[in-house]
């Protein structure tokens, strides 16, 4: 009371008020975003450069299109997208657990840069330099969040979208990944190009579906989000199934 709402919230409320087109109203959406951080000891971790910008933008666009949206996010410096329920996690195991808890969902978009491996044992105490040989960190494989959700049997979301950051053979690798992970769609980006640099504002992507590959022009991550959400809305148009 007595405090001004955040400008982003005011803008979202105005857009929602004037928006006649909320095609995902009544649908549930789940998005994963950001990096995961895998502890080595209480002060150190293995992480990556994901900013969360693309995933957060997709969650915001889904909410703006009327979907009841949950965002499961690793640590980022971003503000929570307006109108989205945010569940914060650190590790891949926590991300999978929070994602499962957010089901059922009609559409899942997994954008998070999940660590493929985690240290087998996270020390209870800070590892000390004792003048001896440097420590060896043994890694174990993390669960694959998108593949697990895509395989979820009866409660499987109707549309599972994965992302693929590739540095070579972008489309070929994304096509194989779509099948291997059981995703319906893969959004592939070339992270070796300037446009697709991890942590940047813009993205150059291909959308890989069962009916082929679309090359999208380089655009801001918010535009990629809006275009993807428009495609998701088209996909559901006319279908009455809801999770
Ligand atoms: O195998 P790769 O990491 O390239 O696959 C990327 C896609 O898989 C993204 O959608 C990412 O969010 C998802 N992923 C996941 N869990 C993992 C690894 C990747 O959900 N452990």
PDB file of C-alpha atoms and ligand atoms in Angstrom:
ATOM      1  CA  UNK A   1       0.000   0.000   0.000  1.00  0.00           C
ATOM      2  CA  UNK A   2       1.240   3.479  -0.832  1.00  0.00           C
ATOM      3  CA  UNK A   3       4.000   2.210  -3.103  1.00  0.00           C
ATOM      4  CA  UNK A   4       4.073   2.533  -6.861  1.00  0.00           C
ATOM      5  CA  UNK A   5       4.053  -0.782  -8.722  1.00  0.00           C
ATOM      6  CA  UNK A   6       7.105  -1.615 -10.785  1.00  0.00           C
ATOM      7  CA  UNK A   7       6.944   0.004 -14.277  1.00  0.00           C
ATOM      8  CA  UNK A   8       7.135  -3.464 -15.882  1.00  0.00           C
ATOM      9  CA  UNK A   9       4.049  -4.536 -13.907  1.00  0.00           C
ATOM     10  CA  UNK A  10       2.151  -1.404 -14.949  1.00  0.00           C
ATOM     11  CA  UNK A  11       3.045  -2.005 -18.596  1.00  0.00           C
ATOM     12  CA  UNK A  12       1.988  -5.665 -18.397  1.00  0.00           C
ATOM     13  CA  UNK A  13      -1.345  -4.702 -16.802  1.00  0.00           C
ATOM     14  CA  UNK A  14      -2.000  -2.133 -19.555  1.00  0.00           C
ATOM     15  CA  UNK A  15      -1.101  -4.628 -22.278  1.00  0.00           C
ATOM     16  CA  UNK A  16      -3.301  -7.292 -20.686  1.00  0.00           C
ATOM     17  CA  UNK A  17      -6.187  -4.808 -20.391  1.00  0.00           C
ATOM     18  CA  UNK A  18      -6.062  -3.818 -24.044  1.00  0.00           C
ATOM     19  CA  UNK A  19      -5.107  -7.192 -25.430  1.00  0.00           C
ATOM     20  CA  UNK A  20      -8.037  -8.808 -27.182  1.00  0.00           C
ATOM     21  CA  UNK A  21      -5.876 -11.668 -28.316  1.00  0.00           C
ATOM     22  CA  UNK A  22      -4.978 -13.959 -25.394  1.00  0.00           C
ATOM     23  CA  UNK A  23      -4.963 -17.237 -27.320  1.00  0.00           C
ATOM     24  CA  UNK A  24      -3.473 -19.354 -24.536  1.00  0.00           C
ATOM     25  CA  UNK A  25      -6.093 -18.486 -21.910  1.00  0.00           C
ATOM     26  CA  UNK A  26      -6.956 -21.658 -19.974  1.00  0.00           C
ATOM     27  CA  UNK A  27      -3.676 -23.351 -20.920  1.00  0.00           C
ATOM     28  CA  UNK A  28      -0.901 -24.210 -18.461  1.00  0.00           C
ATOM     29  CA  UNK A  29       2.746 -23.598 -19.368  1.00  0.00           C
ATOM     30  CA  UNK A  30       6.063 -24.511 -17.767  1.00  0.00           C
ATOM     31  CA  UNK A  31       9.405 -22.925 -18.695  1.00  0.00           C
ATOM     32  CA  UNK A  32      12.904 -23.742 -17.414  1.00  0.00           C
ATOM     33  CA  UNK A  33      15.463 -20.960 -17.611  1.00  0.00           C
ATOM     34  CA  UNK A  34      18.944 -19.880 -16.542  1.00  0.00           C
ATOM     35  CA  UNK A  35      21.936 -21.980 -15.584  1.00  0.00           C
ATOM     36  CA  UNK A  36      22.201 -24.637 -12.923  1.00  0.00           C
ATOM     37  CA  UNK A  37      24.943 -24.390 -10.320  1.00  0.00           C
ATOM     38  CA  UNK A  38      26.389 -27.647  -9.056  1.00  0.00           C
ATOM     39  CA  UNK A  39      28.153 -27.383  -5.683  1.00  0.00           C
ATOM     40  CA  UNK A  40      31.741 -28.531  -5.214  1.00  0.00           C
ATOM     41  CA  UNK A  41      31.803 -27.377  -1.582  1.00  0.00           C
ATOM     42  CA  UNK A  42      29.846 -24.709   0.361  1.00  0.00           C
ATOM     43  CA  UNK A  43      31.540 -21.838  -1.506  1.00  0.00           C
ATOM     44  CA  UNK A  44      32.396 -23.244  -4.963  1.00  0.00           C
ATOM     45  CA  UNK A  45      30.311 -24.558  -7.825  1.00  0.00           C
ATOM     46  CA  UNK A  46      30.351 -25.627 -11.463  1.00  0.00           C
ATOM     47  CA  UNK A  47      28.182 -23.298 -13.551  1.00  0.00           C
ATOM     48  CA  UNK A  48      27.789 -21.783 -17.007  1.00  0.00           C
ATOM     49  CA  UNK A  49      27.224 -18.425 -18.744  1.00  0.00           C
ATOM     50  CA  UNK A  50      23.468 -18.651 -19.303  1.00  0.00           C
ATOM     51  CA  UNK A  51      21.812 -15.309 -18.478  1.00  0.00           C
ATOM     52  CA  UNK A  52      18.241 -16.652 -18.462  1.00  0.00           C
ATOM     53  CA  UNK A  53      17.160 -13.883 -20.878  1.00  0.00           C
ATOM     54  CA  UNK A  54      15.644 -16.163 -23.514  1.00  0.00           C
ATOM     55  CA  UNK A  55      13.817 -18.394 -21.030  1.00  0.00           C
ATOM     56  CA  UNK A  56      12.467 -15.488 -18.992  1.00  0.00           C
ATOM     57  CA  UNK A  57      11.295 -13.746 -22.190  1.00  0.00           C
ATOM     58  CA  UNK A  58       9.421 -16.902 -23.227  1.00  0.00           C
ATOM     59  CA  UNK A  59       7.752 -17.181 -19.814  1.00  0.00           C
ATOM     60  CA  UNK A  60       6.693 -13.508 -20.042  1.00  0.00           C
ATOM     61  CA  UNK A  61       5.325 -14.001 -23.571  1.00  0.00           C
ATOM     62  CA  UNK A  62       3.368 -17.132 -22.549  1.00  0.00           C
ATOM     63  CA  UNK A  63       1.832 -15.249 -19.613  1.00  0.00           C
ATOM     64  CA  UNK A  64       1.015 -12.274 -21.874  1.00  0.00           C
ATOM     65  CA  UNK A  65      -0.753 -14.707 -24.227  1.00  0.00           C
ATOM     66  CA  UNK A  66      -2.950 -15.780 -21.315  1.00  0.00           C
ATOM     67  CA  UNK A  67      -1.241 -19.012 -20.215  1.00  0.00           C
ATOM     68  CA  UNK A  68      -1.053 -19.887 -16.538  1.00  0.00           C
ATOM     69  CA  UNK A  69       2.768 -19.935 -16.464  1.00  0.00           C
ATOM     70  CA  UNK A  70       5.317 -21.405 -14.050  1.00  0.00           C
ATOM     71  CA  UNK A  71       8.990 -20.511 -14.505  1.00  0.00           C
ATOM     72  CA  UNK A  72      11.533 -22.816 -12.892  1.00  0.00           C
ATOM     73  CA  UNK A  73      14.751 -20.845 -12.900  1.00  0.00           C
ATOM     74  CA  UNK A  74      18.355 -21.327 -11.917  1.00  0.00           C
ATOM     75  CA  UNK A  75      20.145 -18.308 -10.430  1.00  0.00           C
ATOM     76  CA  UNK A  76      19.995 -15.223 -12.701  1.00  0.00           C
ATOM     77  CA  UNK A  77      20.282 -11.458 -12.273  1.00  0.00           C
ATOM     78  CA  UNK A  78      16.881 -10.902 -13.948  1.00  0.00           C
ATOM     79  CA  UNK A  79      13.682  -9.572 -12.430  1.00  0.00           C
ATOM     80  CA  UNK A  80      10.802 -12.029 -12.218  1.00  0.00           C
ATOM     81  CA  UNK A  81       8.630 -11.752 -15.349  1.00  0.00           C
ATOM     82  CA  UNK A  82       5.277 -10.143 -14.587  1.00  0.00           C
ATOM     83  CA  UNK A  83       2.309 -12.466 -14.175  1.00  0.00           C
ATOM     84  CA  UNK A  84       4.506 -15.582 -13.916  1.00  0.00           C
ATOM     85  CA  UNK A  85       4.878 -17.883 -10.912  1.00  0.00           C
ATOM     86  CA  UNK A  86       8.634 -18.229 -10.360  1.00  0.00           C
ATOM     87  CA  UNK A  87      10.199 -21.181  -8.549  1.00  0.00           C
ATOM     88  CA  UNK A  88      13.903 -20.727  -7.862  1.00  0.00           C
ATOM     89  CA  UNK A  89      16.322 -23.624  -7.869  1.00  0.00           C
ATOM     90  CA  UNK A  90      20.098 -24.089  -8.004  1.00  0.00           C
ATOM     91  CA  UNK A  91      20.903 -27.591  -9.194  1.00  0.00           C
ATOM     92  CA  UNK A  92      19.729 -29.827 -12.026  1.00  0.00           C
ATOM     93  CA  UNK A  93      18.203 -32.282  -9.544  1.00  0.00           C
ATOM     94  CA  UNK A  94      16.217 -29.436  -7.934  1.00  0.00           C
ATOM     95  CA  UNK A  95      15.170 -28.184 -11.393  1.00  0.00           C
ATOM     96  CA  UNK A  96      13.757 -31.593 -12.308  1.00  0.00           C
ATOM     97  CA  UNK A  97      11.931 -31.884  -8.994  1.00  0.00           C
ATOM     98  CA  UNK A  98      10.392 -28.376  -9.239  1.00  0.00           C
ATOM     99  CA  UNK A  99       9.422 -29.008 -12.883  1.00  0.00           C
ATOM    100  CA  UNK A 100       7.702 -32.277 -12.010  1.00  0.00           C
ATOM    101  CA  UNK A 101       5.813 -30.522  -9.213  1.00  0.00           C
ATOM    102  CA  UNK A 102       4.583 -27.912 -11.726  1.00  0.00           C
ATOM    103  CA  UNK A 103       2.884 -30.567 -13.881  1.00  0.00           C
ATOM    104  CA  UNK A 104       0.362 -31.092 -15.359  1.00  0.00           C
ATOM    105  CA  UNK A 105       1.051 -28.607 -18.115  1.00  0.00           C
ATOM    106  CA  UNK A 106      -0.097 -28.241 -21.722  1.00  0.00           C
ATOM    107  CA  UNK A 107       3.226 -26.929 -22.947  1.00  0.00           C
ATOM    108  CA  UNK A 108       6.749 -27.184 -21.561  1.00  0.00           C
ATOM    109  CA  UNK A 109       9.601 -25.082 -22.931  1.00  0.00           C
ATOM    110  CA  UNK A 110      13.005 -26.120 -21.569  1.00  0.00           C
ATOM    111  CA  UNK A 111      15.443 -23.297 -22.146  1.00  0.00           C
ATOM    112  CA  UNK A 112      17.658 -23.773 -19.090  1.00  0.00           C
ATOM    113  CA  UNK A 113      21.340 -24.521 -19.594  1.00  0.00           C
ATOM    114  CA  UNK A 114      21.334 -27.514 -17.280  1.00  0.00           C
ATOM    115  CA  UNK A 115      24.759 -28.787 -16.219  1.00  0.00           C
ATOM    116  CA  UNK A 116      25.343 -32.191 -17.762  1.00  0.00           C
ATOM    117  CA  UNK A 117      27.387 -33.337 -14.776  1.00  0.00           C
ATOM    118  CA  UNK A 118      27.663 -32.563 -11.077  1.00  0.00           C
ATOM    119  CA  UNK A 119      30.410 -33.289  -8.554  1.00  0.00           C
ATOM    120  CA  UNK A 120      29.790 -36.747  -7.102  1.00  0.00           C
ATOM    121  CA  UNK A 121      30.259 -35.484  -3.554  1.00  0.00           C
ATOM    122  CA  UNK A 122      29.756 -31.876  -2.507  1.00  0.00           C
ATOM    123  CA  UNK A 123      32.068 -31.354   0.496  1.00  0.00           C
ATOM    124  CA  UNK A 124      30.422 -30.178   3.730  1.00  0.00           C
ATOM    125  CA  UNK A 125      33.434 -27.956   4.376  1.00  0.00           C
ATOM    126  CA  UNK A 126      35.471 -25.661   2.146  1.00  0.00           C
ATOM    127  CA  UNK A 127      38.243 -27.651   0.470  1.00  0.00           C
ATOM    128  CA  UNK A 128      41.562 -26.326   1.828  1.00  0.00           C
ATOM    129  CA  UNK A 129      44.819 -25.838   0.017  1.00  0.00           C
ATOM    130  CA  UNK A 130      47.209 -28.021   1.972  1.00  0.00           C
ATOM    131  CA  UNK A 131      50.300 -27.742  -0.181  1.00  0.00           C
ATOM    132  CA  UNK A 132      49.695 -31.173  -1.722  1.00  0.00           C
ATOM    133  CA  UNK A 133      48.399 -32.111  -5.177  1.00  0.00           C
ATOM    134  CA  UNK A 134      45.315 -30.222  -6.460  1.00  0.00           C
ATOM    135  CA  UNK A 135      42.068 -32.056  -5.646  1.00  0.00           C
ATOM    136  CA  UNK A 136      40.347 -34.215  -8.242  1.00  0.00           C
ATOM    137  CA  UNK A 137      36.621 -33.597  -8.748  1.00  0.00           C
ATOM    138  CA  UNK A 138      34.766 -36.746  -9.772  1.00  0.00           C
ATOM    139  CA  UNK A 139      31.632 -36.010 -11.816  1.00  0.00           C
ATOM    140  CA  UNK A 140      28.392 -37.938 -12.163  1.00  0.00           C
ATOM    141  CA  UNK A 141      25.701 -37.404 -14.797  1.00  0.00           C
ATOM    142  CA  UNK A 142      22.742 -35.160 -14.082  1.00  0.00           C
ATOM    143  CA  UNK A 143      19.170 -36.101 -15.010  1.00  0.00           C
ATOM    144  CA  UNK A 144      17.958 -34.699 -18.316  1.00  0.00           C
ATOM    145  CA  UNK A 145      14.986 -32.497 -17.412  1.00  0.00           C
ATOM    146  CA  UNK A 146      13.459 -32.124 -20.877  1.00  0.00           C
ATOM    147  CA  UNK A 147      13.913 -35.814 -21.794  1.00  0.00           C
ATOM    148  CA  UNK A 148      12.330 -36.862 -18.493  1.00  0.00           C
ATOM    149  CA  UNK A 149       9.313 -34.561 -18.988  1.00  0.00           C
ATOM    150  CA  UNK A 150       8.990 -35.621 -22.645  1.00  0.00           C
ATOM    151  CA  UNK A 151       8.836 -39.273 -21.592  1.00  0.00           C
ATOM    152  CA  UNK A 152       6.361 -38.780 -18.762  1.00  0.00           C
ATOM    153  CA  UNK A 153       3.762 -41.263 -20.077  1.00  0.00           C
ATOM    154  CA  UNK A 154       0.151 -40.421 -19.320  1.00  0.00           C
ATOM    155  CA  UNK A 155       0.706 -36.923 -17.934  1.00  0.00           C
ATOM    156  CA  UNK A 156       3.036 -35.960 -20.760  1.00  0.00           C
ATOM    157  CA  UNK A 157       2.555 -32.332 -21.788  1.00  0.00           C
ATOM    158  CA  UNK A 158       0.935 -32.068 -25.216  1.00  0.00           C
ATOM    159  CA  UNK A 159       3.829 -29.989 -26.534  1.00  0.00           C
ATOM    160  CA  UNK A 160       7.436 -30.336 -25.335  1.00  0.00           C
ATOM    161  CA  UNK A 161       9.916 -27.814 -26.714  1.00  0.00           C
ATOM    162  CA  UNK A 162      13.667 -28.101 -26.164  1.00  0.00           C
ATOM    163  CA  UNK A 163      16.501 -25.769 -27.034  1.00  0.00           C
ATOM    164  CA  UNK A 164      19.826 -26.698 -28.583  1.00  0.00           C
ATOM    165  CA  UNK A 165      22.882 -24.481 -28.442  1.00  0.00           C
ATOM    166  CA  UNK A 166      25.291 -25.756 -31.057  1.00  0.00           C
ATOM    167  CA  UNK A 167      28.635 -24.588 -32.391  1.00  0.00           C
ATOM    168  CA  UNK A 168      28.618 -26.697 -35.589  1.00  0.00           C
ATOM    169  CA  UNK A 169      26.156 -28.630 -37.807  1.00  0.00           C
ATOM    170  CA  UNK A 170      23.360 -26.759 -36.021  1.00  0.00           C
ATOM    171  CA  UNK A 171      20.366 -28.204 -37.863  1.00  0.00           C
ATOM    172  CA  UNK A 172      21.673 -31.779 -38.124  1.00  0.00           C
ATOM    173  CA  UNK A 173      22.525 -31.896 -34.422  1.00  0.00           C
ATOM    174  CA  UNK A 174      19.198 -30.335 -33.439  1.00  0.00           C
ATOM    175  CA  UNK A 175      17.268 -32.828 -35.562  1.00  0.00           C
ATOM    176  CA  UNK A 176      19.001 -35.767 -33.860  1.00  0.00           C
ATOM    177  CA  UNK A 177      18.489 -34.131 -30.469  1.00  0.00           C
ATOM    178  CA  UNK A 178      14.745 -33.771 -31.107  1.00  0.00           C
ATOM    179  CA  UNK A 179      14.450 -37.503 -31.582  1.00  0.00           C
ATOM    180  CA  UNK A 180      16.880 -38.537 -28.852  1.00  0.00           C
ATOM    181  CA  UNK A 181      15.164 -36.402 -26.212  1.00  0.00           C
ATOM    182  CA  UNK A 182      11.613 -37.129 -27.363  1.00  0.00           C
ATOM    183  CA  UNK A 183      10.827 -33.413 -27.861  1.00  0.00           C
ATOM    184  CA  UNK A 184       8.133 -32.258 -30.279  1.00  0.00           C
ATOM    185  CA  UNK A 185      10.076 -29.169 -31.285  1.00  0.00           C
ATOM    186  CA  UNK A 186      13.656 -27.993 -30.918  1.00  0.00           C
ATOM    187  CA  UNK A 187      14.726 -24.371 -31.140  1.00  0.00           C
ATOM    188  CA  UNK A 188      18.328 -24.483 -32.316  1.00  0.00           C
ATOM    189  CA  UNK A 189      20.808 -21.659 -32.152  1.00  0.00           C
ATOM    190  CA  UNK A 190      24.345 -21.323 -33.372  1.00  0.00           C
ATOM    191  CA  UNK A 191      26.251 -20.107 -30.339  1.00  0.00           C
ATOM    192  CA  UNK A 192      29.429 -19.727 -32.361  1.00  0.00           C
ATOM    193  CA  UNK A 193      27.888 -16.781 -34.265  1.00  0.00           C
ATOM    194  CA  UNK A 194      27.830 -13.282 -32.777  1.00  0.00           C
ATOM    195  CA  UNK A 195      24.032 -13.188 -32.883  1.00  0.00           C
ATOM    196  CA  UNK A 196      23.615 -16.318 -30.799  1.00  0.00           C
ATOM    197  CA  UNK A 197      26.258 -15.604 -28.188  1.00  0.00           C
ATOM    198  CA  UNK A 198      25.265 -16.942 -24.809  1.00  0.00           C
ATOM    199  CA  UNK A 199      24.333 -14.029 -22.543  1.00  0.00           C
ATOM    200  CA  UNK A 200      23.635 -11.670 -25.494  1.00  0.00           C
ATOM    201  CA  UNK A 201      20.410  -9.837 -26.413  1.00  0.00           C
ATOM    202  CA  UNK A 202      19.846 -11.251 -29.864  1.00  0.00           C
ATOM    203  CA  UNK A 203      19.403 -14.728 -31.230  1.00  0.00           C
ATOM    204  CA  UNK A 204      19.495 -16.449 -34.636  1.00  0.00           C
ATOM    205  CA  UNK A 205      17.495 -19.657 -34.448  1.00  0.00           C
ATOM    206  CA  UNK A 206      16.055 -22.529 -36.449  1.00  0.00           C
ATOM    207  CA  UNK A 207      12.799 -24.183 -35.422  1.00  0.00           C
ATOM    208  CA  UNK A 208      12.949 -27.948 -35.952  1.00  0.00           C
ATOM    209  CA  UNK A 209       9.588 -29.764 -35.905  1.00  0.00           C
ATOM    210  CA  UNK A 210       8.324 -33.079 -37.258  1.00  0.00           C
ATOM    211  CA  UNK A 211       7.401 -31.298 -40.475  1.00  0.00           C
ATOM    212  CA  UNK A 212      10.772 -29.714 -41.171  1.00  0.00           C
ATOM    213  CA  UNK A 213      13.150 -26.887 -40.377  1.00  0.00           C
ATOM    214  CA  UNK A 214      12.394 -23.155 -40.409  1.00  0.00           C
ATOM    215  CA  UNK A 215      15.187 -20.601 -40.399  1.00  0.00           C
ATOM    216  CA  UNK A 216      14.216 -17.458 -38.510  1.00  0.00           C
ATOM    217  CA  UNK A 217      15.994 -14.145 -39.081  1.00  0.00           C
ATOM    218  CA  UNK A 218      18.254 -12.756 -36.355  1.00  0.00           C
ATOM    219  CA  UNK A 219      16.100 -10.925 -33.827  1.00  0.00           C
ATOM    220  CA  UNK A 220      15.948  -9.842 -30.193  1.00  0.00           C
ATOM    221  CA  UNK A 221      15.340 -12.603 -27.679  1.00  0.00           C
ATOM    222  CA  UNK A 222      11.980 -10.993 -26.825  1.00  0.00           C
ATOM    223  CA  UNK A 223      10.978 -11.268 -30.506  1.00  0.00           C
ATOM    224  CA  UNK A 224      12.077 -14.926 -30.625  1.00  0.00           C
ATOM    225  CA  UNK A 225       9.892 -15.447 -27.543  1.00  0.00           C
ATOM    226  CA  UNK A 226       6.863 -13.747 -29.114  1.00  0.00           C
ATOM    227  CA  UNK A 227       7.228 -15.654 -32.373  1.00  0.00           C
ATOM    228  CA  UNK A 228       7.616 -18.976 -30.579  1.00  0.00           C
ATOM    229  CA  UNK A 229       4.559 -18.290 -28.424  1.00  0.00           C
ATOM    230  CA  UNK A 230       2.559 -17.362 -31.539  1.00  0.00           C
ATOM    231  CA  UNK A 231       3.558 -20.754 -33.001  1.00  0.00           C
ATOM    232  CA  UNK A 232       2.534 -22.488 -29.769  1.00  0.00           C
ATOM    233  CA  UNK A 233      -0.847 -20.717 -29.885  1.00  0.00           C
ATOM    234  CA  UNK A 234      -1.319 -21.797 -33.532  1.00  0.00           C
ATOM    235  CA  UNK A 235      -0.496 -25.353 -32.528  1.00  0.00           C
ATOM    236  CA  UNK A 236      -3.211 -25.392 -29.869  1.00  0.00           C
ATOM    237  CA  UNK A 237      -5.762 -23.475 -31.916  1.00  0.00           C
ATOM    238  CA  UNK A 238      -8.829 -25.557 -32.445  1.00  0.00           C
ATOM    239  CA  UNK A 239      -7.667 -28.280 -30.070  1.00  0.00           C
ATOM    240  CA  UNK A 240      -9.821 -28.610 -26.955  1.00  0.00           C
ATOM    241  CA  UNK A 241      -7.536 -30.907 -24.936  1.00  0.00           C
ATOM    242  CA  UNK A 242      -6.263 -29.340 -21.752  1.00  0.00           C
ATOM    243  CA  UNK A 243      -3.894 -30.654 -19.121  1.00  0.00           C
TER     244      UNK A 243
HETATM  245  O1  LIG B   1      21.887 -31.969 -24.635  1.00  0.00           O
HETATM  246  P1  LIG B   1      21.782 -30.481 -24.609  1.00  0.00           P
HETATM  247  O2  LIG B   1      22.219 -29.891 -23.297  1.00  0.00           O
HETATM  248  O3  LIG B   1      22.397 -29.783 -25.777  1.00  0.00           O
HETATM  249  O4  LIG B   1      20.213 -30.207 -24.752  1.00  0.00           O
HETATM  250  C1  LIG B   1      19.665 -28.946 -24.608  1.00  0.00           C
HETATM  251  C2  LIG B   1      18.215 -29.071 -24.241  1.00  0.00           C
HETATM  252  O5  LIG B   1      18.031 -30.042 -23.240  1.00  0.00           O
HETATM  253  C3  LIG B   1      17.654 -27.793 -23.656  1.00  0.00           C
HETATM  254  O6  LIG B   1      16.266 -27.764 -23.921  1.00  0.00           O
HETATM  255  C4  LIG B   1      17.935 -27.969 -22.165  1.00  0.00           C
HETATM  256  O7  LIG B   1      17.089 -27.163 -21.375  1.00  0.00           O
HETATM  257  C5  LIG B   1      17.648 -29.444 -22.012  1.00  0.00           C
HETATM  258  N1  LIG B   1      18.411 -30.138 -20.953  1.00  0.00           N
HETATM  259  C6  LIG B   1      17.750 -30.563 -19.819  1.00  0.00           C
HETATM  260  N2  LIG B   1      18.430 -31.271 -18.855  1.00  0.00           N
HETATM  261  C7  LIG B   1      19.734 -31.558 -19.010  1.00  0.00           C
HETATM  262  C8  LIG B   1      20.414 -31.145 -20.170  1.00  0.00           C
HETATM  263  C9  LIG B   1      19.728 -30.426 -21.115  1.00  0.00           C
HETATM  264  O8  LIG B   1      16.548 -30.288 -19.683  1.00  0.00           O
HETATM  265  N3  LIG B   1      20.371 -32.241 -18.058  1.00  0.00           N
END
